[in-house]
Each structure stands twice: as structure tokens, then as C-alpha cells.
Amino acid sequence: MASLTISDLHKSFGSVEVLKGIDLEAQSGEFIALVGPSGCGKSTLLAMIAGLESVTSGEIRIGDRLVNSVAPKDRDIAMVFQSYALYPTMTVEENMRFGMESRGIPKAEQKEAIERVSALLQIGALMRRKPGQLSGGQRQRVAMGRALVRDPLLFLFDEPLSNLDAKLRVDMRTEIKKLHHRVGKTTVYVTHDQIEAMTLASRIAVMDRGEVQQFDEPETIYNRPVNMFVAGFMGSPSMNFLPSEIAVDAGKPVVAFTNNGETAKLPIVGDQHADLRPGQKVMFGVRPEHFALHRGDEDRVVGELSAEVEVVEPTGAETMATLRVGDQEVTARFQPDAAPREGQIARLAVDMAKISLFDAETEQLV
């Protein structure tokens, strides 16, 4: 195993700067996810780690070795692509063997590696089939198997589940996590799906417009996003934002905003917002699961809010609702037996210990 260190990495195509000073470090055996919208630079970064794109400036190190000018074949990495990239005229076994033959690995070692990896991925029964005879999930297992037989220092995944249907994507996500637990290799995984990133990675780099907005553990990124972009991108449905102002009520700081012609005042709790000042313009962020129907016996610090219920969407395990707060729509998540009805004016409890406040101008967490 080996660590991966990226220092002040820049990439330009002509006058267009695609990556703007990336700093990342994956510890040996760690699973890192690169996540962000299309065009944010995550696939370009992965290609540079693989050696498929040149470095404009900065450094990439695998272990202690600077690899900026090292050819892809000499970096001791293995890459799994979105398109599987299997040779259609070769059997599964031939696809897995091809790379080892190219590197002159003895046949006995090839056989041992193929048997070990096919057992690990449970594809032993597929060895004589060709890719056209396999399902999408089976092809992805073979693509991973072809990477695993190399026993590389570093695994790179480029949106490997994007071509699979929803159920198979969940199943394969679980398989990838199990696989990482078994082999323990340093892994960099690119995805636009923030659920994949949250469930798979030990740390996540959230990227936007060629920069890393936040690099941290999934729980920290979800609960303490550093800015509105991260808060809105991570989470499904995304965080709700209400334009607000800091005020004082009965000597205590509150978040104030207009709701149905009246001023709603919700208490600010905890020490993380100690630097707020009265009159400061903020965006009040609250995740859908931090709403509940107000019962009057809540055992946590809450704010109370009234909202018209516009749409209710049962999904089985939970019920989603779209509500109107002033001139803003918000989304709330409820347990099915504790959900409001369409057309109702619901009294909502807001868990104020879980909210986020962002500066209205800079959009940074305050």
C-alpha cells in the first residue's frame, strides 16, 4: 500500500484553468471520494493521478515517489472505468490475464492471481464467457477483477456505477465497500453521486469550479458544511435555505425572517455562532430531517414555525413534504405515521442544534 499526496496542483487547457491549486492527501489504505457537479474538474484530477493528463504545475506523489513525469504503466496503479473497457473478443479469463501477460508475469503467478480474484469477486463461473454475454453488474465485476489481479499500490475508480440501474448500483456499492475492506488498498473514487461518496469514502473532497471546497469525513461535511455550495450539494434532498437576519429577542440571539406577513424568530443555540451580530444578514440552513410536527413536548431546543403543506410524497420508509414558508419552498422529511396532510397549515418544530448559518454575502459558514 502507499499514500497519495497532491500539492498545489494546477491544470490548464490553453487559457482555461481547470484545476486551481489542489491540495489533497490520501493516507495508506484510505478510501477517498472526489465528488462534485459535471465540469468541476474531478475526472481531470483522476486522469492526472493516473498519468493520462499532464501536470501544468504542482506535484503528485505516490508514496514518496514524485510521479509527475512517470508513464501510466510505471505508476503501479489500476483504474476501473465507467465504460468497463473490456476487450469484446476476449473471454473473462483472457481479459483478466491480458495485462499480466503484457508485463511478462509468469503463467503460474497469472493462474494464482486469477483464481484468487475470481473467488473474491465470485465470478469463477463466468470465466469462459465474453463481455457481450454478461450483465452490467457482471461486467463491472470483471473490470474490477482485471484491476485487482495487478495488486497495485493505488486503485482509481472513474464513476464505475453510472451505467447501472438503481438497484444494481446499490448492490455494487456494497460490493465495492466489502472489497476495500478485504484488500485495504488506497483508493480514489470519482462520482457525481453524493450518496455513493457518503456511503463509501473515509474522507470526501467536494469540488466545484476546479477547487476543493471541503475535504473531510462524511459526517463532518454533512453536519458542518463550510459553505452554501457544500451544504446544498451534499444531502438528498438538499439543505433548505431561508434569507434571514440576526436579531435579539428577550436578550437572546435569534434568527428572524418573514413568514406569512409575520416575523418568525427562532432561537440560536450552542457556541458555534458566538460571533454573530444583530442586523447581520444570513442564510438560515436546515436539512429536511430536522423538521418535525410540533407536539409541544419536545425534549430538545427547537424553534416553532408555521407552514402551508403544498405537496406530500409518500416513499414507503419515509414521507417527503413540500411546504411554503413565506415566499420560500422548503422540503421536510417525516416518518410516515407523523407526516402532515396536503393543504394543512402545519406547526413545525425545527431542531436548532442542527441548523447552519451562512453569511449572506460570502456564503461561508458563520
mmCIF file of C-alpha atoms in Angstrom:
data_model
loop_
_atom_site.group_PDB
_atom_site.id
_atom_site.type_symbol
_atom_site.label_atom_id
_atom_site.label_comp_id
_atom_site.label_asym_id
_atom_site.label_seq_id
_atom_site.Cartn_x
_atom_site.Cartn_y
_atom_site.Cartn_z
ATOM 1 C CA MET A 1 0.000 0.000 0.000
ATOM 2 C CA ALA A 2 1.018 3.623 -0.479
ATOM 3 C CA SER A 3 -0.195 7.098 0.326
ATOM 4 C CA LEU A 4 -1.171 9.675 -2.288
ATOM 5 C CA THR A 5 -0.110 13.314 -1.892
ATOM 6 C CA ILE A 6 -1.251 16.104 -4.219
ATOM 7 C CA SER A 7 0.341 19.528 -3.672
ATOM 8 C CA ASP A 8 -0.712 22.836 -5.282
ATOM 9 C CA LEU A 9 -1.804 21.029 -8.450
ATOM 10 C CA HIS A 10 -2.811 23.152 -11.441
ATOM 11 C CA LYS A 11 -4.111 22.127 -14.847
ATOM 12 C CA SER A 12 -4.795 24.431 -17.779
ATOM 13 C CA PHE A 13 -6.047 23.749 -21.275
ATOM 14 C CA GLY A 14 -4.812 26.787 -23.196
ATOM 15 C CA SER A 15 -6.089 29.838 -21.342
ATOM 16 C CA VAL A 16 -8.701 27.856 -19.399
ATOM 17 C CA GLU A 17 -7.613 26.861 -15.892
ATOM 18 C CA VAL A 18 -9.427 23.652 -14.985
ATOM 19 C CA LEU A 19 -7.733 22.860 -11.649
ATOM 20 C CA LYS A 20 -6.741 25.758 -9.414
ATOM 21 C CA GLY A 21 -4.269 24.631 -6.793
ATOM 22 C CA ILE A 22 -5.490 21.260 -5.480
ATOM 23 C CA ASP A 23 -4.098 20.016 -2.156
ATOM 24 C CA LEU A 24 -5.158 16.508 -1.091
ATOM 25 C CA GLU A 25 -3.644 13.628 0.807
ATOM 26 C CA ALA A 26 -4.888 10.041 0.992
ATOM 27 C CA GLN A 27 -3.260 8.019 3.734
ATOM 28 C CA SER A 28 -2.140 4.469 3.031
ATOM 29 C CA GLY A 29 -5.222 2.237 2.735
ATOM 30 C CA GLU A 30 -7.685 5.142 2.782
ATOM 31 C CA PHE A 31 -10.762 5.428 0.548
ATOM 32 C CA ILE A 32 -11.097 8.973 -0.849
ATOM 33 C CA ALA A 33 -14.070 10.144 -2.911
ATOM 34 C CA LEU A 34 -13.928 13.091 -5.319
ATOM 35 C CA VAL A 35 -17.433 14.448 -5.721
ATOM 36 C CA GLY A 36 -18.936 17.459 -7.447
ATOM 37 C CA PRO A 37 -21.110 18.559 -10.371
ATOM 38 C CA SER A 38 -20.208 17.963 -14.012
ATOM 39 C CA GLY A 39 -17.308 20.161 -15.087
ATOM 40 C CA CYS A 40 -15.892 20.666 -11.582
ATOM 41 C CA GLY A 41 -12.566 19.007 -12.503
ATOM 42 C CA LYS A 42 -12.822 15.718 -10.619
ATOM 43 C CA SER A 43 -12.292 13.446 -13.655
ATOM 44 C CA THR A 44 -9.405 15.620 -14.847
ATOM 45 C CA LEU A 45 -7.789 15.258 -11.418
ATOM 46 C CA LEU A 46 -8.190 11.476 -11.560
ATOM 47 C CA ALA A 47 -6.699 11.387 -15.057
ATOM 48 C CA MET A 48 -3.693 13.353 -13.803
ATOM 49 C CA ILE A 49 -3.182 10.910 -10.923
ATOM 50 C CA ALA A 50 -3.302 8.087 -13.484
ATOM 51 C CA GLY A 51 -0.846 9.862 -15.793
ATOM 52 C CA LEU A 52 -3.390 10.224 -18.598
ATOM 53 C CA GLU A 53 -3.196 14.035 -18.380
ATOM 54 C CA SER A 54 -0.046 16.105 -17.932
ATOM 55 C CA VAL A 55 0.588 18.382 -14.954
ATOM 56 C CA THR A 56 0.712 22.122 -15.597
ATOM 57 C CA SER A 57 2.267 22.795 -12.186
ATOM 58 C CA GLY A 58 2.332 21.228 -8.730
ATOM 59 C CA GLU A 59 3.213 17.727 -7.559
ATOM 60 C CA ILE A 60 1.668 14.250 -7.422
ATOM 61 C CA ARG A 61 3.379 11.704 -5.171
ATOM 62 C CA ILE A 62 2.524 8.028 -4.759
ATOM 63 C CA GLY A 63 4.212 7.062 -1.538
ATOM 64 C CA ASP A 64 7.470 9.032 -1.512
ATOM 65 C CA ARG A 65 7.815 8.930 -5.300
ATOM 66 C CA LEU A 66 7.173 12.004 -7.458
ATOM 67 C CA VAL A 67 5.224 10.727 -10.480
ATOM 68 C CA ASN A 68 4.565 13.907 -12.498
ATOM 69 C CA SER A 69 6.604 12.639 -15.437
ATOM 70 C CA VAL A 70 6.190 8.883 -14.879
ATOM 71 C CA ALA A 71 4.310 6.981 -17.598
ATOM 72 C CA PRO A 72 0.918 5.497 -16.564
ATOM 73 C CA LYS A 73 2.190 1.919 -16.928
ATOM 74 C CA ASP A 74 5.009 2.624 -14.477
ATOM 75 C CA ARG A 75 2.918 4.230 -11.711
ATOM 76 C CA ASP A 76 1.735 0.885 -10.256
ATOM 77 C CA ILE A 77 -1.924 1.886 -10.352
ATOM 78 C CA ALA A 78 -5.079 0.156 -11.572
ATOM 79 C CA MET A 79 -8.078 2.010 -12.974
ATOM 80 C CA VAL A 80 -11.729 0.953 -13.301
ATOM 81 C CA PHE A 81 -13.651 2.960 -15.904
ATOM 82 C CA GLN A 82 -17.312 3.894 -16.239
ATOM 83 C CA SER A 83 -17.452 2.072 -19.611
ATOM 84 C CA TYR A 84 -15.790 -1.117 -18.204
ATOM 85 C CA ALA A 85 -13.264 -1.006 -21.125
ATOM 86 C CA LEU A 86 -13.284 -4.792 -21.618
ATOM 87 C CA TYR A 87 -11.984 -6.406 -24.816
ATOM 88 C CA PRO A 88 -15.165 -7.701 -26.508
ATOM 89 C CA THR A 89 -13.482 -10.580 -28.391
ATOM 90 C CA MET A 90 -11.770 -11.985 -25.281
ATOM 91 C CA THR A 91 -13.262 -14.191 -22.589
ATOM 92 C CA VAL A 92 -13.411 -13.015 -18.989
ATOM 93 C CA GLU A 93 -10.306 -15.029 -18.188
ATOM 94 C CA GLU A 94 -8.441 -13.599 -21.181
ATOM 95 C CA ASN A 95 -9.426 -10.051 -20.182
ATOM 96 C CA MET A 96 -8.046 -10.622 -16.697
ATOM 97 C CA ARG A 97 -4.887 -12.315 -17.990
ATOM 98 C CA PHE A 98 -4.039 -9.827 -20.766
ATOM 99 C CA GLY A 99 -2.383 -7.150 -18.630
ATOM 100 C CA MET A 100 -0.295 -9.671 -16.736
ATOM 101 C CA GLU A 101 0.909 -11.253 -19.979
ATOM 102 C CA SER A 102 1.887 -7.826 -21.295
ATOM 103 C CA ARG A 103 4.059 -7.283 -18.230
ATOM 104 C CA GLY A 104 5.712 -10.709 -18.548
ATOM 105 C CA ILE A 105 4.332 -12.188 -15.342
ATOM 106 C CA PRO A 106 4.975 -15.971 -15.173
ATOM 107 C CA LYS A 107 1.997 -18.161 -16.066
ATOM 108 C CA ALA A 108 1.899 -19.802 -12.636
ATOM 109 C CA GLU A 109 1.535 -16.397 -10.982
ATOM 110 C CA GLN A 110 -1.121 -15.409 -13.523
ATOM 111 C CA LYS A 111 -3.137 -18.531 -12.716
ATOM 112 C CA GLU A 112 -2.869 -17.969 -8.955
ATOM 113 C CA ALA A 113 -3.917 -14.308 -9.265
ATOM 114 C CA ILE A 114 -6.921 -15.100 -11.486
ATOM 115 C CA GLU A 115 -8.121 -17.873 -9.160
ATOM 116 C CA ARG A 116 -7.724 -15.662 -6.088
ATOM 117 C CA VAL A 117 -9.522 -12.662 -7.579
ATOM 118 C CA SER A 118 -12.299 -14.648 -9.285
ATOM 119 C CA ALA A 119 -13.083 -16.279 -5.943
ATOM 120 C CA LEU A 120 -13.031 -12.886 -4.200
ATOM 121 C CA LEU A 121 -15.480 -11.395 -6.720
ATOM 122 C CA GLN A 122 -17.496 -14.610 -7.195
ATOM 123 C CA ILE A 123 -17.051 -14.636 -10.987
ATOM 124 C CA GLY A 124 -15.488 -18.089 -11.329
ATOM 125 C CA ALA A 125 -18.474 -19.382 -13.317
ATOM 126 C CA LEU A 126 -18.100 -16.577 -15.886
ATOM 127 C CA MET A 127 -14.509 -17.203 -16.945
ATOM 128 C CA ARG A 128 -15.307 -18.651 -20.411
ATOM 129 C CA ARG A 129 -17.919 -16.037 -21.316
ATOM 130 C CA LYS A 130 -17.299 -12.927 -23.374
ATOM 131 C CA PRO A 131 -18.396 -9.423 -22.251
ATOM 132 C CA GLY A 132 -21.411 -9.449 -24.579
ATOM 133 C CA GLN A 133 -22.782 -12.421 -22.643
ATOM 134 C CA LEU A 134 -22.621 -10.639 -19.276
ATOM 135 C CA SER A 135 -24.982 -8.326 -17.406
ATOM 136 C CA GLY A 136 -23.887 -4.806 -16.441
ATOM 137 C CA GLY A 137 -23.103 -5.869 -12.896
ATOM 138 C CA GLN A 138 -21.094 -8.869 -14.091
ATOM 139 C CA ARG A 139 -19.098 -6.681 -16.496
ATOM 140 C CA GLN A 140 -18.288 -4.295 -13.660
ATOM 141 C CA ARG A 141 -17.070 -7.194 -11.508
ATOM 142 C CA VAL A 142 -14.828 -8.352 -14.351
ATOM 143 C CA ALA A 143 -13.463 -4.806 -14.781
ATOM 144 C CA MET A 144 -12.654 -4.739 -11.070
ATOM 145 C CA GLY A 145 -11.142 -8.209 -11.313
ATOM 146 C CA ARG A 146 -8.846 -7.123 -14.130
ATOM 147 C CA ALA A 147 -7.633 -4.291 -11.876
ATOM 148 C CA LEU A 148 -7.275 -6.493 -8.790
ATOM 149 C CA VAL A 149 -5.026 -9.124 -10.402
ATOM 150 C CA ARG A 150 -2.390 -6.423 -10.757
ATOM 151 C CA ASP A 151 -2.127 -5.945 -6.954
ATOM 152 C CA PRO A 152 -1.345 -2.231 -7.463
ATOM 153 C CA LEU A 153 -0.360 0.438 -4.953
ATOM 154 C CA LEU A 154 -3.370 2.564 -5.854
ATOM 155 C CA PHE A 155 -6.902 1.919 -7.153
ATOM 156 C CA LEU A 156 -8.650 4.589 -9.239
ATOM 157 C CA PHE A 157 -12.396 4.385 -9.962
ATOM 158 C CA ASP A 158 -13.954 6.736 -12.540
ATOM 159 C CA GLU A 159 -17.742 6.763 -11.967
ATOM 160 C CA PRO A 160 -17.872 2.950 -12.207
ATOM 161 C CA LEU A 161 -21.566 2.584 -11.337
ATOM 162 C CA SER A 162 -23.087 5.285 -13.560
ATOM 163 C CA ASN A 163 -24.252 2.834 -16.243
ATOM 164 C CA LEU A 164 -26.100 0.527 -13.828
ATOM 165 C CA ASP A 165 -29.760 0.623 -12.839
ATOM 166 C CA ALA A 166 -30.692 1.914 -9.375
ATOM 167 C CA LYS A 167 -30.938 -1.418 -7.529
ATOM 168 C CA LEU A 168 -27.779 -2.834 -9.082
ATOM 169 C CA ARG A 169 -25.958 0.390 -8.291
ATOM 170 C CA VAL A 170 -26.786 -0.046 -4.588
ATOM 171 C CA ASP A 171 -25.714 -3.703 -4.679
ATOM 172 C CA MET A 172 -22.414 -2.902 -6.401
ATOM 173 C CA ARG A 173 -21.772 -0.045 -3.992
ATOM 174 C CA THR A 174 -21.934 -2.556 -1.164
ATOM 175 C CA GLU A 175 -19.612 -4.916 -3.035
ATOM 176 C CA ILE A 176 -17.035 -2.168 -3.576
ATOM 177 C CA LYS A 177 -17.075 -1.337 0.121
ATOM 178 C CA LYS A 178 -16.637 -5.010 1.065
ATOM 179 C CA LEU A 179 -13.826 -5.286 -1.467
ATOM 180 C CA HIS A 180 -11.991 -2.326 0.007
ATOM 181 C CA HIS A 181 -12.294 -3.826 3.493
ATOM 182 C CA ARG A 182 -10.764 -7.081 2.208
ATOM 183 C CA VAL A 183 -7.867 -5.729 0.146
ATOM 184 C CA GLY A 184 -7.207 -2.484 2.042
ATOM 185 C CA LYS A 185 -5.707 -0.642 -0.927
ATOM 186 C CA THR A 186 -5.527 3.153 -1.169
ATOM 187 C CA THR A 187 -8.474 4.123 -3.376
ATOM 188 C CA VAL A 188 -9.573 7.293 -5.159
ATOM 189 C CA TYR A 189 -13.179 7.170 -6.343
ATOM 190 C CA VAL A 190 -14.746 9.780 -8.639
ATOM 191 C CA THR A 191 -18.533 10.195 -8.620
ATOM 192 C CA HIS A 192 -21.185 12.868 -9.119
ATOM 193 C CA ASP A 193 -23.472 10.882 -6.778
ATOM 194 C CA GLN A 194 -23.109 12.278 -3.272
ATOM 195 C CA ILE A 195 -24.843 9.198 -1.770
ATOM 196 C CA GLU A 196 -22.058 7.000 -3.211
ATOM 197 C CA ALA A 197 -19.474 9.353 -1.760
ATOM 198 C CA MET A 198 -21.109 9.426 1.694
ATOM 199 C CA THR A 199 -21.507 5.649 1.956
ATOM 200 C CA LEU A 200 -18.149 4.553 0.513
ATOM 201 C CA ALA A 201 -15.487 7.056 1.494
ATOM 202 C CA SER A 202 -13.493 7.547 4.665
ATOM 203 C CA ARG A 203 -12.995 11.157 3.507
ATOM 204 C CA ILE A 204 -14.652 13.208 0.775
ATOM 205 C CA ALA A 205 -13.278 16.036 -1.342
ATOM 206 C CA VAL A 206 -16.183 18.201 -2.533
ATOM 207 C CA MET A 207 -15.104 20.034 -5.691
ATOM 208 C CA ASP A 208 -16.537 22.983 -7.587
ATOM 209 C CA ARG A 209 -15.068 25.044 -10.447
ATOM 210 C CA GLY A 210 -11.638 23.483 -10.172
ATOM 211 C CA GLU A 211 -11.226 23.901 -6.422
ATOM 212 C CA VAL A 212 -11.693 21.684 -3.384
ATOM 213 C CA GLN A 213 -14.406 23.338 -1.321
ATOM 214 C CA GLN A 214 -14.113 20.961 1.631
ATOM 215 C CA PHE A 215 -12.094 17.820 2.372
ATOM 216 C CA ASP A 216 -13.216 15.951 5.465
ATOM 217 C CA GLU A 217 -15.015 12.932 6.870
ATOM 218 C CA PRO A 218 -18.568 12.359 5.536
ATOM 219 C CA GLU A 219 -20.232 13.174 8.869
ATOM 220 C CA THR A 220 -18.394 16.496 9.167
ATOM 221 C CA ILE A 221 -19.176 17.502 5.594
ATOM 222 C CA TYR A 222 -22.860 16.716 6.103
ATOM 223 C CA ASN A 223 -23.266 18.319 9.533
ATOM 224 C CA ARG A 224 -20.740 21.184 9.280
ATOM 225 C CA PRO A 225 -20.511 22.237 5.606
ATOM 226 C CA VAL A 226 -18.063 25.100 5.167
ATOM 227 C CA ASN A 227 -20.206 26.980 2.660
ATOM 228 C CA MET A 228 -23.571 27.001 0.922
ATOM 229 C CA PHE A 229 -22.291 25.078 -2.093
ATOM 230 C CA VAL A 230 -21.233 22.096 0.026
ATOM 231 C CA ALA A 231 -24.414 22.331 2.121
ATOM 232 C CA GLY A 232 -26.617 22.331 -0.966
ATOM 233 C CA PHE A 233 -24.707 19.678 -2.898
ATOM 234 C CA MET A 234 -24.341 17.095 -0.120
ATOM 235 C CA GLY A 235 -27.645 15.628 1.000
ATOM 236 C CA SER A 236 -30.725 14.368 -0.811
ATOM 237 C CA PRO A 237 -32.986 16.299 -0.715
ATOM 238 C CA SER A 238 -30.572 19.174 -0.254
ATOM 239 C CA MET A 239 -30.478 21.648 2.614
ATOM 240 C CA ASN A 240 -33.184 24.340 2.705
ATOM 241 C CA PHE A 241 -32.054 27.987 2.748
ATOM 242 C CA LEU A 242 -34.115 30.891 4.127
ATOM 243 C CA PRO A 243 -32.878 34.514 3.824
ATOM 244 C CA SER A 244 -32.754 35.795 7.403
ATOM 245 C CA GLU A 245 -31.292 38.329 9.801
ATOM 246 C CA ILE A 246 -29.734 38.035 13.235
ATOM 247 C CA ALA A 247 -31.824 39.773 15.902
ATOM 248 C CA VAL A 248 -32.226 39.839 19.674
ATOM 249 C CA ASP A 249 -35.378 38.688 21.437
ATOM 250 C CA ALA A 250 -35.701 38.819 25.240
ATOM 251 C CA GLY A 251 -31.981 39.382 25.447
ATOM 252 C CA LYS A 252 -31.079 36.295 23.429
ATOM 253 C CA PRO A 253 -29.927 35.960 19.796
ATOM 254 C CA VAL A 254 -32.456 34.688 17.274
ATOM 255 C CA VAL A 255 -32.750 34.058 13.546
ATOM 256 C CA ALA A 256 -35.510 36.292 12.205
ATOM 257 C CA PHE A 257 -37.305 36.150 8.851
ATOM 258 C CA THR A 258 -40.696 36.997 7.403
ATOM 259 C CA ASN A 259 -43.255 34.205 7.310
ATOM 260 C CA ASN A 260 -46.811 34.844 6.112
ATOM 261 C CA GLY A 261 -46.684 38.533 6.953
ATOM 262 C CA GLU A 262 -45.241 37.995 10.420
ATOM 263 C CA THR A 263 -41.700 37.853 11.769
ATOM 264 C CA ALA A 264 -40.613 34.365 12.795
ATOM 265 C CA LYS A 265 -37.933 34.310 15.499
ATOM 266 C CA LEU A 266 -36.063 31.056 16.115
ATOM 267 C CA PRO A 267 -33.526 30.720 18.963
ATOM 268 C CA ILE A 268 -29.799 30.387 18.232
ATOM 269 C CA VAL A 269 -28.203 27.705 20.421
ATOM 270 C CA GLY A 270 -24.662 26.460 21.002
ATOM 271 C CA ASP A 271 -21.296 28.175 20.878
ATOM 272 C CA GLN A 272 -20.551 27.826 17.164
ATOM 273 C CA HIS A 273 -22.460 31.051 16.348
ATOM 274 C CA ALA A 274 -20.926 33.200 19.093
ATOM 275 C CA ASP A 275 -19.547 35.815 16.669
ATOM 276 C CA LEU A 276 -22.898 36.754 15.158
ATOM 277 C CA ARG A 277 -24.017 40.355 15.465
ATOM 278 C CA PRO A 278 -27.536 41.877 15.458
ATOM 279 C CA GLY A 279 -28.570 43.040 11.994
ATOM 280 C CA GLN A 280 -26.221 40.621 10.220
ATOM 281 C CA LYS A 281 -27.739 39.169 7.048
ATOM 282 C CA VAL A 282 -27.519 35.361 6.927
ATOM 283 C CA MET A 283 -28.874 32.366 5.065
ATOM 284 C CA PHE A 284 -30.598 30.069 7.530
ATOM 285 C CA GLY A 285 -29.908 26.443 6.502
ATOM 286 C CA VAL A 286 -31.911 23.490 7.780
ATOM 287 C CA ARG A 287 -31.922 19.935 6.468
ATOM 288 C CA PRO A 288 -35.239 18.185 5.681
ATOM 289 C CA GLU A 289 -34.876 15.681 8.543
ATOM 290 C CA HIS A 290 -34.519 18.453 11.135
ATOM 291 C CA PHE A 291 -38.184 19.413 10.814
ATOM 292 C CA ALA A 292 -40.911 17.628 12.755
ATOM 293 C CA LEU A 293 -44.567 18.268 13.516
ATOM 294 C CA HIS A 294 -44.661 20.317 16.721
ATOM 295 C CA ARG A 295 -46.149 18.337 19.633
ATOM 296 C CA GLY A 296 -45.315 20.700 22.453
ATOM 297 C CA ASP A 297 -43.313 18.119 24.432
ATOM 298 C CA GLU A 298 -40.015 18.236 22.500
ATOM 299 C CA ASP A 299 -37.023 17.406 24.666
ATOM 300 C CA ARG A 300 -34.553 19.426 22.594
ATOM 301 C CA VAL A 301 -34.115 23.105 21.860
ATOM 302 C CA VAL A 302 -36.464 23.853 18.990
ATOM 303 C CA GLY A 303 -37.849 26.724 17.054
ATOM 304 C CA GLU A 304 -41.509 26.816 16.111
ATOM 305 C CA LEU A 305 -42.681 27.630 12.615
ATOM 306 C CA SER A 306 -45.967 27.524 10.726
ATOM 307 C CA ALA A 307 -46.022 26.430 7.068
ATOM 308 C CA GLU A 308 -48.616 25.533 4.464
ATOM 309 C CA VAL A 309 -48.266 21.968 3.193
ATOM 310 C CA GLU A 310 -48.314 22.056 -0.632
ATOM 311 C CA VAL A 311 -47.281 18.523 -1.657
ATOM 312 C CA VAL A 312 -46.942 15.235 0.265
ATOM 313 C CA GLU A 313 -44.933 12.382 -1.296
ATOM 314 C CA PRO A 314 -45.010 9.002 0.488
ATOM 315 C CA THR A 315 -41.963 6.884 -0.410
ATOM 316 C CA GLY A 316 -42.585 3.916 1.902
ATOM 317 C CA ALA A 317 -39.979 4.209 4.637
ATOM 318 C CA GLU A 318 -40.432 7.983 4.856
ATOM 319 C CA THR A 319 -42.700 10.755 3.630
ATOM 320 C CA MET A 320 -41.409 13.896 1.928
ATOM 321 C CA ALA A 321 -43.381 17.140 2.048
ATOM 322 C CA THR A 322 -43.008 20.458 0.239
ATOM 323 C CA LEU A 323 -44.104 23.374 2.420
ATOM 324 C CA ARG A 324 -44.432 27.135 1.951
ATOM 325 C CA VAL A 325 -42.556 29.340 4.424
ATOM 326 C CA GLY A 326 -43.166 32.957 3.461
ATOM 327 C CA ASP A 327 -42.290 33.109 -0.232
ATOM 328 C CA GLN A 328 -39.881 30.166 0.006
ATOM 329 C CA GLU A 329 -40.479 26.468 -0.614
ATOM 330 C CA VAL A 330 -38.873 24.084 1.857
ATOM 331 C CA THR A 331 -38.631 20.294 1.859
ATOM 332 C CA ALA A 332 -39.163 18.275 5.025
ATOM 333 C CA ARG A 333 -38.746 14.580 5.768
ATOM 334 C CA PHE A 334 -41.182 12.824 8.127
ATOM 335 C CA GLN A 335 -41.915 9.362 9.438
ATOM 336 C CA PRO A 336 -44.988 8.029 7.588
ATOM 337 C CA ASP A 337 -47.115 7.965 10.735
ATOM 338 C CA ALA A 338 -46.097 11.511 11.684
ATOM 339 C CA ALA A 339 -46.491 13.336 8.373
ATOM 340 C CA PRO A 340 -48.747 16.328 7.647
ATOM 341 C CA ARG A 341 -51.588 16.407 5.098
ATOM 342 C CA GLU A 342 -51.739 18.435 1.889
ATOM 343 C CA GLY A 343 -53.433 21.811 2.405
ATOM 344 C CA GLN A 344 -52.794 21.769 6.154
ATOM 345 C CA ILE A 345 -51.145 24.670 7.981
ATOM 346 C CA ALA A 346 -48.577 22.658 9.892
ATOM 347 C CA ARG A 347 -46.837 23.741 13.069
ATOM 348 C CA LEU A 348 -43.251 22.662 12.632
ATOM 349 C CA ALA A 349 -40.551 22.139 15.231
ATOM 350 C CA VAL A 350 -37.050 22.969 13.984
ATOM 351 C CA ASP A 351 -34.076 21.326 15.695
ATOM 352 C CA MET A 352 -31.976 24.454 16.187
ATOM 353 C CA ALA A 353 -28.983 22.465 17.434
ATOM 354 C CA LYS A 354 -28.590 21.092 13.888
ATOM 355 C CA ILE A 355 -29.042 24.232 11.766
ATOM 356 C CA SER A 356 -26.349 26.029 9.752
ATOM 357 C CA LEU A 357 -25.949 29.779 9.284
ATOM 358 C CA PHE A 358 -24.093 31.241 6.288
ATOM 359 C CA ASP A 359 -23.030 34.792 5.635
ATOM 360 C CA ALA A 360 -25.440 36.192 3.029
ATOM 361 C CA GLU A 361 -22.622 37.827 1.016
ATOM 362 C CA THR A 362 -19.723 35.369 1.196
ATOM 363 C CA GLU A 363 -21.917 32.229 1.539
ATOM 364 C CA GLN A 364 -19.374 30.918 4.065
ATOM 365 C CA LEU A 365 -20.401 29.187 7.294
ATOM 366 C CA VAL A 366 -20.542 31.573 10.261
#
